[in-house]
mmCIF file of C-alpha atoms in Angstrom:
data_model
loop_
_atom_site.group_PDB
_atom_site.id
_atom_site.type_symbol
_atom_site.label_atom_id
_atom_site.label_comp_id
_atom_site.label_asym_id
_atom_site.label_seq_id
_atom_site.Cartn_x
_atom_site.Cartn_y
_atom_site.Cartn_z
ATOM 1 C CA MET A 12 5.908 -51.514 -0.627
ATOM 2 C CA HIS A 13 7.458 -48.333 -1.885
ATOM 3 C CA LYS A 14 10.606 -48.519 -3.972
ATOM 4 C CA TRP A 15 13.093 -45.720 -3.530
ATOM 5 C CA ILE A 16 14.396 -43.627 -6.371
ATOM 6 C CA THR A 17 17.916 -43.270 -5.041
ATOM 7 C CA CYS A 18 19.129 -40.569 -7.384
ATOM 8 C CA ALA A 19 19.613 -37.040 -6.061
ATOM 9 C CA PHE A 20 16.601 -35.708 -4.184
ATOM 10 C CA LEU A 21 14.597 -33.706 -6.728
ATOM 11 C CA PHE A 22 13.164 -30.509 -5.325
ATOM 12 C CA LEU A 23 9.935 -28.851 -6.430
ATOM 13 C CA SER A 24 8.793 -25.264 -6.239
ATOM 14 C CA LEU A 25 5.914 -24.989 -3.772
ATOM 15 C CA SER A 26 4.236 -22.456 -6.034
ATOM 16 C CA ALA A 27 4.258 -25.048 -8.837
ATOM 17 C CA LEU A 28 2.276 -27.698 -6.959
ATOM 18 C CA ALA A 29 -0.630 -28.744 -9.142
ATOM 19 C CA GLN A 30 -4.265 -28.698 -8.079
ATOM 20 C CA TYR A 31 -6.737 -31.323 -9.161
ATOM 21 C CA LYS A 32 -10.459 -32.093 -9.281
ATOM 22 C CA ILE A 33 -12.359 -35.030 -7.759
ATOM 23 C CA THR A 34 -15.810 -35.889 -9.118
ATOM 24 C CA GLY A 35 -18.279 -38.599 -8.202
ATOM 25 C CA ARG A 36 -21.874 -39.575 -7.510
ATOM 26 C CA VAL A 37 -23.642 -40.825 -4.365
ATOM 27 C CA LEU A 38 -26.498 -43.364 -4.543
ATOM 28 C CA ASP A 39 -28.665 -45.230 -2.073
ATOM 29 C CA SER A 40 -27.524 -48.875 -1.899
ATOM 30 C CA ALA A 41 -31.108 -50.172 -1.659
ATOM 31 C CA ASP A 42 -32.870 -48.508 -4.595
ATOM 32 C CA LYS A 43 -29.860 -46.974 -6.410
ATOM 33 C CA LYS A 44 -31.548 -43.556 -6.340
ATOM 34 C CA PRO A 45 -29.416 -40.391 -6.051
ATOM 35 C CA ILE A 46 -28.820 -38.980 -2.566
ATOM 36 C CA PRO A 47 -28.918 -35.167 -2.560
ATOM 37 C CA GLY A 48 -27.418 -33.144 0.266
ATOM 38 C CA ALA A 49 -24.771 -35.670 1.333
ATOM 39 C CA THR A 50 -21.646 -34.078 2.787
ATOM 40 C CA ILE A 51 -18.438 -34.963 0.974
ATOM 41 C CA TYR A 52 -15.096 -33.831 2.333
ATOM 42 C CA LEU A 53 -11.412 -34.656 2.522
ATOM 43 C CA ALA A 54 -10.528 -35.597 6.077
ATOM 44 C CA ASN A 55 -8.281 -33.124 7.910
ATOM 45 C CA ALA A 56 -8.532 -30.654 5.035
ATOM 46 C CA SER A 57 -10.649 -27.608 4.212
ATOM 47 C CA VAL A 58 -12.079 -29.045 0.984
ATOM 48 C CA GLY A 59 -15.717 -30.074 1.091
ATOM 49 C CA THR A 60 -19.038 -29.893 -0.750
ATOM 50 C CA SER A 61 -22.540 -31.381 -0.900
ATOM 51 C CA SER A 62 -24.110 -33.673 -3.480
ATOM 52 C CA THR A 63 -26.616 -32.170 -5.911
ATOM 53 C CA ALA A 64 -30.176 -33.339 -6.627
ATOM 54 C CA ASP A 65 -28.816 -36.031 -8.976
ATOM 55 C CA GLY A 66 -26.216 -37.169 -6.411
ATOM 56 C CA ASN A 67 -23.237 -35.660 -8.220
ATOM 57 C CA PHE A 68 -20.420 -33.773 -6.495
ATOM 58 C CA THR A 69 -17.171 -32.043 -7.390
ATOM 59 C CA LEU A 70 -14.247 -31.190 -5.132
ATOM 60 C CA ASP A 71 -12.167 -28.431 -6.725
ATOM 61 C CA ASN A 72 -8.678 -27.091 -6.065
ATOM 62 C CA VAL A 73 -7.348 -30.234 -4.392
ATOM 63 C CA ARG A 74 -3.602 -30.120 -3.897
ATOM 64 C CA GLY A 75 -1.699 -33.307 -4.715
ATOM 65 C CA GLY A 76 -1.235 -35.741 -1.850
ATOM 66 C CA GLN A 77 -2.889 -38.584 0.011
ATOM 67 C CA TYR A 78 -6.314 -37.972 1.560
ATOM 68 C CA GLU A 79 -9.193 -39.840 3.104
ATOM 69 C CA LEU A 80 -12.442 -39.095 1.250
ATOM 70 C CA VAL A 81 -15.471 -39.134 3.555
ATOM 71 C CA VAL A 82 -19.152 -39.194 2.540
ATOM 72 C CA SER A 83 -21.574 -38.488 5.381
ATOM 73 C CA MET A 84 -25.358 -38.325 5.410
ATOM 74 C CA VAL A 85 -27.809 -38.296 8.319
ATOM 75 C CA GLY A 86 -29.374 -41.734 8.673
ATOM 76 C CA TYR A 87 -26.712 -43.455 6.553
ATOM 77 C CA ASN A 88 -23.451 -45.237 7.263
ATOM 78 C CA SER A 89 -20.435 -43.097 6.431
ATOM 79 C CA TYR A 90 -18.199 -43.960 3.471
ATOM 80 C CA HIS A 91 -14.397 -43.734 3.702
ATOM 81 C CA LYS A 92 -11.832 -44.171 0.945
ATOM 82 C CA VAL A 93 -8.109 -43.338 0.851
ATOM 83 C CA LEU A 94 -7.115 -41.505 -2.331
ATOM 84 C CA LEU A 95 -3.695 -40.643 -3.712
ATOM 85 C CA VAL A 96 -4.370 -37.462 -5.648
ATOM 86 C CA ASN A 97 -1.854 -36.809 -8.428
ATOM 87 C CA ASN A 98 -4.312 -36.331 -11.308
ATOM 88 C CA ASN A 99 -7.976 -35.455 -11.762
ATOM 89 C CA ILE A 100 -10.072 -38.299 -10.349
ATOM 90 C CA ASP A 101 -13.493 -39.462 -11.572
ATOM 91 C CA LEU A 102 -14.645 -41.872 -8.875
ATOM 92 C CA PRO A 103 -16.829 -44.919 -9.442
ATOM 93 C CA VAL A 104 -20.381 -44.549 -8.132
ATOM 94 C CA ILE A 105 -20.430 -44.438 -4.332
ATOM 95 C CA VAL A 106 -23.284 -46.326 -2.676
ATOM 96 C CA ILE A 107 -24.146 -45.850 0.986
ATOM 97 C CA ALA A 108 -26.609 -47.804 3.094
ATOM 98 C CA GLU A 109 -29.147 -46.655 5.639
ATOM 99 C CA LYS A 110 -28.211 -47.323 9.248
ATOM 100 C CA VAL A 111 -29.925 -50.179 10.996
ATOM 101 C CA ASN A 112 -30.647 -49.189 14.578
ATOM 102 C CA LEU A 113 -30.347 -52.059 17.005
ATOM 103 C CA LEU A 114 -31.409 -50.405 20.235
ATOM 104 C CA LYS A 115 -30.731 -52.091 23.554
ATOM 105 C CA GLU A 116 -31.859 -50.986 26.962
ATOM 106 C CA VAL A 117 -28.909 -49.801 28.987
ATOM 107 C CA SER A 118 -28.531 -48.408 32.473
ATOM 108 C CA ILE A 119 -26.965 -44.948 32.508
ATOM 109 C CA ARG A 120 -25.236 -44.022 35.744
ATOM 110 C CA PRO A 121 -23.698 -40.613 36.389
ATOM 111 C CA ASP A 122 -19.916 -40.692 36.477
ATOM 112 C CA PRO A 123 -18.847 -38.734 39.567
ATOM 113 C CA ASP A 124 -15.369 -38.254 38.085
ATOM 114 C CA TRP A 125 -16.521 -37.104 34.644
ATOM 115 C CA GLU A 126 -15.882 -33.385 35.137
ATOM 116 C CA ARG A 127 -12.387 -33.991 36.483
ATOM 117 C CA ASN A 128 -11.568 -36.462 33.714
ATOM 118 C CA TYR A 129 -12.983 -34.080 31.115
ATOM 119 C CA GLU A 130 -10.768 -31.225 32.304
ATOM 120 C CA ALA A 131 -7.726 -33.529 32.131
ATOM 121 C CA PHE A 132 -8.724 -34.648 28.633
ATOM 122 C CA ARG A 133 -9.353 -31.074 27.505
ATOM 123 C CA ALA A 134 -5.902 -29.957 28.664
ATOM 124 C CA GLU A 135 -4.208 -32.803 26.794
ATOM 125 C CA PHE A 136 -6.369 -32.670 23.667
ATOM 126 C CA LEU A 137 -6.522 -28.904 23.175
ATOM 127 C CA GLY A 138 -3.217 -28.143 24.897
ATOM 128 C CA THR A 139 -2.308 -25.351 27.275
ATOM 129 C CA SER A 140 -0.976 -22.768 24.825
ATOM 130 C CA ASP A 141 -2.397 -19.281 24.309
ATOM 131 C CA PHE A 142 -4.253 -20.684 21.283
ATOM 132 C CA ALA A 143 -5.877 -23.341 23.483
ATOM 133 C CA LYS A 144 -7.307 -20.635 25.739
ATOM 134 C CA GLU A 145 -9.389 -19.466 22.765
ATOM 135 C CA CYS A 146 -10.719 -22.940 21.932
ATOM 136 C CA LYS A 147 -14.071 -24.295 23.064
ATOM 137 C CA ILE A 148 -15.474 -27.813 22.769
ATOM 138 C CA VAL A 149 -19.088 -27.106 21.811
ATOM 139 C CA ASN A 150 -20.519 -30.578 22.485
ATOM 140 C CA PRO A 151 -18.570 -32.354 25.257
ATOM 141 C CA GLU A 152 -21.511 -34.716 25.770
ATOM 142 C CA THR A 153 -20.400 -36.719 22.709
ATOM 143 C CA LEU A 154 -17.192 -37.751 24.494
ATOM 144 C CA ILE A 155 -16.673 -41.076 26.263
ATOM 145 C CA ILE A 156 -13.887 -40.618 28.818
ATOM 146 C CA HIS A 157 -12.398 -43.134 31.244
ATOM 147 C CA TYR A 158 -9.512 -42.952 33.682
ATOM 148 C CA ASP A 159 -7.765 -46.164 34.758
ATOM 149 C CA LYS A 160 -6.720 -45.406 38.330
ATOM 150 C CA ILE A 161 -4.552 -48.521 38.545
ATOM 151 C CA ASN A 162 -2.456 -47.958 35.406
ATOM 152 C CA PHE A 163 -2.783 -44.138 35.371
ATOM 153 C CA VAL A 164 -4.112 -44.061 31.798
ATOM 154 C CA LEU A 165 -6.750 -41.627 30.512
ATOM 155 C CA THR A 166 -8.656 -42.796 27.423
ATOM 156 C CA ALA A 167 -11.348 -41.168 25.301
ATOM 157 C CA SER A 168 -13.355 -41.524 22.102
ATOM 158 C CA SER A 169 -16.381 -39.783 20.609
ATOM 159 C CA LEU A 170 -19.836 -40.947 19.601
ATOM 160 C CA ASP A 171 -20.018 -38.245 16.938
ATOM 161 C CA PHE A 172 -17.876 -35.368 15.698
ATOM 162 C CA VAL A 173 -16.399 -33.298 18.505
ATOM 163 C CA VAL A 174 -17.083 -29.698 17.460
ATOM 164 C CA ILE A 175 -14.307 -27.286 18.399
ATOM 165 C CA ASP A 176 -14.490 -23.536 17.852
ATOM 166 C CA ASN A 177 -10.912 -22.307 17.540
ATOM 167 C CA LYS A 178 -11.210 -18.547 17.845
ATOM 168 C CA ALA A 179 -7.427 -18.175 17.777
ATOM 169 C CA LEU A 180 -7.021 -19.625 14.268
ATOM 170 C CA GLY A 181 -10.528 -18.884 12.958
ATOM 171 C CA TYR A 182 -11.685 -22.445 12.310
ATOM 172 C CA ARG A 183 -14.658 -24.531 13.346
ATOM 173 C CA VAL A 184 -13.164 -28.019 13.541
ATOM 174 C CA LYS A 185 -15.303 -31.155 13.506
ATOM 175 C CA TYR A 186 -13.101 -33.959 14.839
ATOM 176 C CA LYS A 187 -14.182 -37.621 14.875
ATOM 177 C CA LEU A 188 -12.050 -38.938 17.708
ATOM 178 C CA ASP A 189 -11.329 -42.612 17.120
ATOM 179 C CA THR A 190 -8.897 -43.055 19.984
ATOM 180 C CA PHE A 191 -7.127 -41.011 22.636
ATOM 181 C CA SER A 192 -4.827 -42.126 25.411
ATOM 182 C CA LYS A 193 -2.584 -40.410 27.908
ATOM 183 C CA ASP A 194 -0.278 -42.669 29.892
ATOM 184 C CA TYR A 195 0.749 -40.563 32.867
ATOM 185 C CA HIS A 196 3.231 -43.195 34.056
ATOM 186 C CA GLN A 197 5.118 -43.293 30.747
ATOM 187 C CA GLY A 198 4.411 -39.656 29.868
ATOM 188 C CA MET A 199 3.070 -40.724 26.461
ATOM 189 C CA ARG A 200 0.076 -39.197 24.640
ATOM 190 C CA TYR A 201 -1.557 -40.491 21.467
ATOM 191 C CA TYR A 202 -4.714 -39.596 19.585
ATOM 192 C CA ALA A 203 -6.088 -40.350 16.130
ATOM 193 C CA GLY A 204 -9.157 -39.379 14.141
ATOM 194 C CA THR A 205 -10.407 -37.372 11.184
ATOM 195 C CA ALA A 206 -11.407 -33.735 11.010
ATOM 196 C CA SER A 207 -13.060 -31.254 8.710
ATOM 197 C CA PHE A 208 -12.228 -27.542 8.808
ATOM 198 C CA GLU A 209 -14.549 -24.631 8.146
ATOM 199 C CA LYS A 210 -13.216 -21.082 8.137
ATOM 200 C CA MET A 211 -15.027 -18.732 10.471
ATOM 201 C CA LYS A 212 -16.289 -15.401 9.214
ATOM 202 C CA GLY A 213 -15.294 -12.280 11.076
ATOM 203 C CA LYS A 214 -14.543 -8.603 10.891
ATOM 204 C CA PRO A 215 -11.470 -7.508 8.918
ATOM 205 C CA SER A 216 -9.534 -7.107 12.173
ATOM 206 C CA GLN A 217 -10.433 -10.691 13.168
ATOM 207 C CA GLU A 218 -9.457 -11.996 9.729
ATOM 208 C CA ARG A 219 -6.052 -10.340 10.066
ATOM 209 C CA LYS A 220 -5.593 -11.816 13.530
ATOM 210 C CA TRP A 221 -6.484 -15.297 12.269
ATOM 211 C CA GLU A 222 -4.082 -15.091 9.329
ATOM 212 C CA LYS A 223 -1.301 -13.979 11.662
ATOM 213 C CA ASN A 224 -1.981 -16.796 14.127
ATOM 214 C CA ARG A 225 -2.255 -19.418 11.386
ATOM 215 C CA LEU A 226 1.157 -18.389 10.109
ATOM 216 C CA LYS A 227 2.492 -18.537 13.679
ATOM 217 C CA ALA A 228 1.159 -22.090 14.063
ATOM 218 C CA TYR A 229 2.670 -23.050 10.707
ATOM 219 C CA LYS A 230 6.154 -21.614 11.256
ATOM 220 C CA GLY A 231 8.511 -24.196 12.675
ATOM 221 C CA SER A 232 5.919 -26.981 12.407
ATOM 222 C CA SER A 233 6.479 -30.436 10.944
ATOM 223 C CA MET A 234 4.270 -29.365 8.024
ATOM 224 C CA GLU A 235 6.543 -26.440 7.180
ATOM 225 C CA PHE A 236 9.662 -28.581 7.573
ATOM 226 C CA LEU A 237 8.404 -31.268 5.186
ATOM 227 C CA LEU A 238 7.234 -28.719 2.607
ATOM 228 C CA LEU A 239 10.618 -27.000 2.758
ATOM 229 C CA LEU A 240 12.255 -30.379 2.210
ATOM 230 C CA ILE A 241 10.242 -30.750 -0.980
ATOM 231 C CA ALA A 242 11.185 -27.228 -2.049
ATOM 232 C CA GLY A 243 14.852 -27.653 -1.116
ATOM 233 C CA GLU A 244 14.825 -24.656 1.235
ATOM 234 C CA VAL A 245 15.399 -26.158 4.695
ATOM 235 C CA PHE A 246 18.492 -24.138 5.638
ATOM 236 C CA GLU A 247 17.113 -20.941 4.116
ATOM 237 C CA HIS A 248 14.157 -20.930 6.527
ATOM 238 C CA GLY A 249 15.883 -21.705 9.807
ATOM 239 C CA PHE A 250 15.958 -25.505 10.021
ATOM 240 C CA LYS A 251 18.991 -27.666 10.692
ATOM 241 C CA VAL A 252 19.036 -31.453 11.124
ATOM 242 C CA LEU A 253 21.595 -33.501 13.059
ATOM 243 C CA ARG A 254 22.133 -37.211 13.607
ATOM 244 C CA LEU A 255 20.842 -38.330 17.008
ATOM 245 C CA ILE A 256 22.410 -41.578 18.187
ATOM 246 C CA ARG A 257 20.156 -43.271 20.743
ATOM 247 C CA LYS A 258 21.100 -46.335 22.779
ATOM 248 C CA PRO A 259 19.237 -48.114 25.587
ATOM 249 C CA ASN A 260 20.430 -47.143 29.056
ATOM 250 C CA PRO A 261 21.601 -50.384 30.729
ATOM 251 C CA GLU A 262 21.064 -48.824 34.161
ATOM 252 C CA TYR A 263 17.420 -47.877 33.534
ATOM 253 C CA LYS A 264 15.183 -49.229 36.348
ATOM 254 C CA SER A 265 11.717 -47.802 35.508
ATOM 255 C CA PHE A 266 12.904 -44.301 36.394
ATOM 256 C CA GLY A 267 15.550 -41.905 35.151
ATOM 257 C CA ASN A 268 16.683 -41.825 31.515
ATOM 258 C CA ARG A 269 15.573 -44.791 29.445
ATOM 259 C CA TYR A 270 18.045 -43.953 26.691
ATOM 260 C CA ILE A 271 21.500 -42.485 26.279
ATOM 261 C CA ASP A 272 21.508 -39.886 23.504
ATOM 262 C CA GLY A 273 24.425 -38.464 21.581
ATOM 263 C CA LEU A 274 24.515 -35.814 18.854
ATOM 264 C CA VAL A 275 26.740 -35.666 15.807
ATOM 265 C CA THR A 276 27.268 -31.945 15.330
ATOM 266 C CA LYS A 277 27.879 -31.994 11.583
ATOM 267 C CA PRO A 278 24.581 -30.974 9.943
ATOM 268 C CA LEU A 279 22.916 -33.448 7.625
ATOM 269 C CA ILE A 280 21.850 -32.476 4.137
ATOM 270 C CA PRO A 281 18.324 -33.403 2.938
ATOM 271 C CA ALA A 282 19.632 -36.181 0.680
ATOM 272 C CA ASP A 283 20.929 -37.940 3.816
ATOM 273 C CA TYR A 284 17.446 -38.567 5.158
ATOM 274 C CA ALA A 285 14.844 -37.614 2.501
ATOM 275 C CA LYS A 286 14.058 -39.492 -0.693
ATOM 276 C CA ARG A 287 11.494 -39.621 -3.464
ATOM 277 C CA THR A 288 9.385 -42.737 -3.790
ATOM 278 C CA ASP A 289 8.267 -44.351 -7.036
ATOM 279 C CA GLN A 290 4.848 -42.721 -6.629
ATOM 280 C CA LYS A 291 4.232 -39.169 -7.771
ATOM 281 C CA ASP A 292 3.711 -36.664 -4.953
ATOM 282 C CA LEU A 293 4.940 -39.074 -2.243
ATOM 283 C CA PHE A 294 8.273 -38.685 -0.462
ATOM 284 C CA ALA A 295 9.895 -40.361 2.530
ATOM 285 C CA LEU A 296 12.134 -39.867 5.507
ATOM 286 C CA ALA A 297 14.507 -42.786 6.027
ATOM 287 C CA PHE A 298 17.507 -42.876 8.365
ATOM 288 C CA ASP A 299 19.594 -45.397 10.277
ATOM 289 C CA ASN A 300 19.373 -43.465 13.565
ATOM 290 C CA CYS A 301 17.124 -40.754 14.951
ATOM 291 C CA LEU A 302 16.904 -37.204 13.614
ATOM 292 C CA TYR A 303 17.357 -34.080 15.709
ATOM 293 C CA VAL A 304 15.526 -31.181 14.059
ATOM 294 C CA MET A 305 16.456 -27.629 15.100
ATOM 295 C CA TYR A 306 14.523 -24.458 14.293
ATOM 296 C CA ASN A 307 15.746 -20.933 15.012
ATOM 297 C CA GLY A 308 12.590 -18.978 14.175
ATOM 298 C CA GLY A 309 13.075 -18.685 10.431
ATOM 299 C CA SER A 310 16.455 -17.004 9.905
ATOM 300 C CA PRO A 311 18.786 -18.564 7.307
ATOM 301 C CA VAL A 312 21.396 -20.815 8.905
ATOM 302 C CA PRO A 313 24.842 -21.669 7.529
ATOM 303 C CA ASP A 314 25.783 -25.264 6.883
ATOM 304 C CA ASP A 315 28.695 -25.060 9.341
ATOM 305 C CA GLY A 316 27.649 -26.916 12.484
ATOM 306 C CA LYS A 317 27.550 -23.828 14.717
ATOM 307 C CA ASN A 318 25.307 -23.799 17.798
ATOM 308 C CA PRO A 319 25.027 -27.635 17.810
ATOM 309 C CA ASN A 320 23.375 -27.893 21.228
ATOM 310 C CA GLY A 321 20.269 -26.019 20.124
ATOM 311 C CA ILE A 322 20.603 -23.157 22.605
ATOM 312 C CA GLY A 323 17.848 -20.711 21.684
ATOM 313 C CA TRP A 324 16.409 -23.133 19.126
ATOM 314 C CA ALA A 325 13.187 -25.148 19.200
ATOM 315 C CA THR A 326 14.163 -28.809 18.944
ATOM 316 C CA THR A 327 12.407 -32.054 18.061
ATOM 317 C CA ASN A 328 13.578 -35.673 18.041
ATOM 318 C CA ILE A 329 12.203 -37.815 15.219
ATOM 319 C CA ILE A 330 12.137 -41.464 16.260
ATOM 320 C CA PHE A 331 11.504 -44.009 13.491
ATOM 321 C CA ASN A 332 9.050 -46.769 14.416
ATOM 322 C CA LYS A 333 9.260 -48.192 10.898
ATOM 323 C CA PRO A 334 12.087 -48.265 8.312
ATOM 324 C CA TYR A 335 10.696 -45.190 6.573
ATOM 325 C CA ALA A 336 8.010 -42.528 7.025
ATOM 326 C CA VAL A 337 6.157 -41.525 3.853
ATOM 327 C CA PHE A 338 4.816 -37.975 3.479
ATOM 328 C CA ASP A 339 2.919 -36.184 0.733
ATOM 329 C CA ASN A 340 2.837 -32.843 -1.065
ATOM 330 C CA ASN A 341 0.872 -31.366 1.824
ATOM 331 C CA GLY A 342 3.679 -32.004 4.308
ATOM 332 C CA ILE A 343 1.652 -34.701 6.079
ATOM 333 C CA PHE A 344 2.796 -38.204 7.031
ATOM 334 C CA THR A 345 0.531 -40.800 5.423
ATOM 335 C CA ASP A 346 1.074 -43.181 8.355
ATOM 336 C CA PRO A 347 1.508 -41.180 11.583
ATOM 337 C CA SER A 348 2.427 -44.356 13.482
ATOM 338 C CA SER A 349 5.638 -44.664 11.444
ATOM 339 C CA ILE A 350 7.335 -41.971 13.543
ATOM 340 C CA THR A 351 7.237 -40.493 17.036
ATOM 341 C CA PHE A 352 7.982 -36.861 17.845
ATOM 342 C CA GLU A 353 9.683 -35.873 21.069
ATOM 343 C CA GLY A 354 10.080 -32.231 21.999
ATOM 344 C CA GLU A 355 8.516 -29.273 20.219
ATOM 345 C CA TRP A 356 6.440 -31.152 17.640
ATOM 346 C CA GLY A 357 5.427 -33.712 20.245
ATOM 347 C CA LYS A 358 3.725 -30.963 22.259
ATOM 348 C CA SER A 359 1.518 -29.900 19.352
ATOM 349 C CA SER A 360 -2.206 -30.150 20.092
ATOM 350 C CA ILE A 361 -5.587 -29.642 18.441
ATOM 351 C CA ALA A 362 -5.417 -25.920 19.222
ATOM 352 C CA ASP A 363 -2.443 -25.660 16.845
ATOM 353 C CA LEU A 364 -3.938 -27.897 14.149
ATOM 354 C CA LEU A 365 -4.097 -26.573 10.601
ATOM 355 C CA PRO A 366 -5.886 -28.215 7.663
ATOM 356 C CA VAL A 367 -3.534 -30.370 5.632
ATOM 357 C CA ASP A 368 -4.138 -28.185 2.575
ATOM 358 C CA PHE A 369 -3.214 -24.974 4.398
ATOM 359 C CA GLU A 370 -1.165 -22.614 2.232
ATOM 360 C CA PRO A 371 0.622 -19.708 3.922
ATOM 361 C CA GLU A 372 0.357 -16.386 2.178
ATOM 362 C CA VAL A 373 3.583 -15.480 0.412
ATOM 363 C CA LYS A 374 4.491 -11.815 0.828
ATOM 364 C CA LYS A 375 5.767 -10.239 -2.362
#
């Protein structure tokens, strides 16, 4: 359990965030011989490498934060380990075992609804934004999709990495989809998995387009908001946060508004809802109600409570599922299930996804 450091919230300069190195070695569990050519990467980031002939590897320029280290090799079981990176790390020897194939005869029947279910999944997973129009799932055959016609729930998972070419942001994304569900009755969508990002190569004009679109995806996102919290520059970049008081609606009968919401128009300051933890490079959101996050496009906003209803602003409700939501130096929540987004951030999809170690270019 994290202990809070309840003194004033200490802000850091984003430009001062340290970068670290992770080193290790990969061996075969059976004969303890080195495994060359294994793929080692940080899940949901753009940091990756391959093991050398002696099994050694080095991940350079890793920004502080919490990551999942993944080691993958054809014919072997994958290795996963959660790391809190706040210093250089020399890992103990990693041993991976060959897969044991237990093949069973199964009857494969064509699913007459697969195409329709796939199109529904694609719209929810990639989204319907302009960015989504430039995304392509390269290997849809790896997906397992099912629609429950009784409960109106679409579910999906993947046998292998789902390869997505995002020609709007200039990434090839390999996403291992652990779980996906869309409850059409409740209007709730949830998905979880790990991804690796590889930058595409293009002409100078394409590179400029990708940089512009990446910045567009970043601006106003939860990642930018959390990084600005760390830097102490929330108001300066167009964000304002209000208290959202939510109470159950006693007249709710499976339709209409489930809750009654009320806003307190006086803006909160970061110290009201953001704290350091006792672990370096980890921070937390903690609040006794819900948070209402407003974003005006990036213009500085005064701390005066004007425009409280969010007219002309992008707005998001942050609902706490747990007493606190921990986030790291990358602006990423370490436990996504600790909070729920409603509104702008809740609509975010794979087409808008950036690697967790994305750093926007700072114009001088």
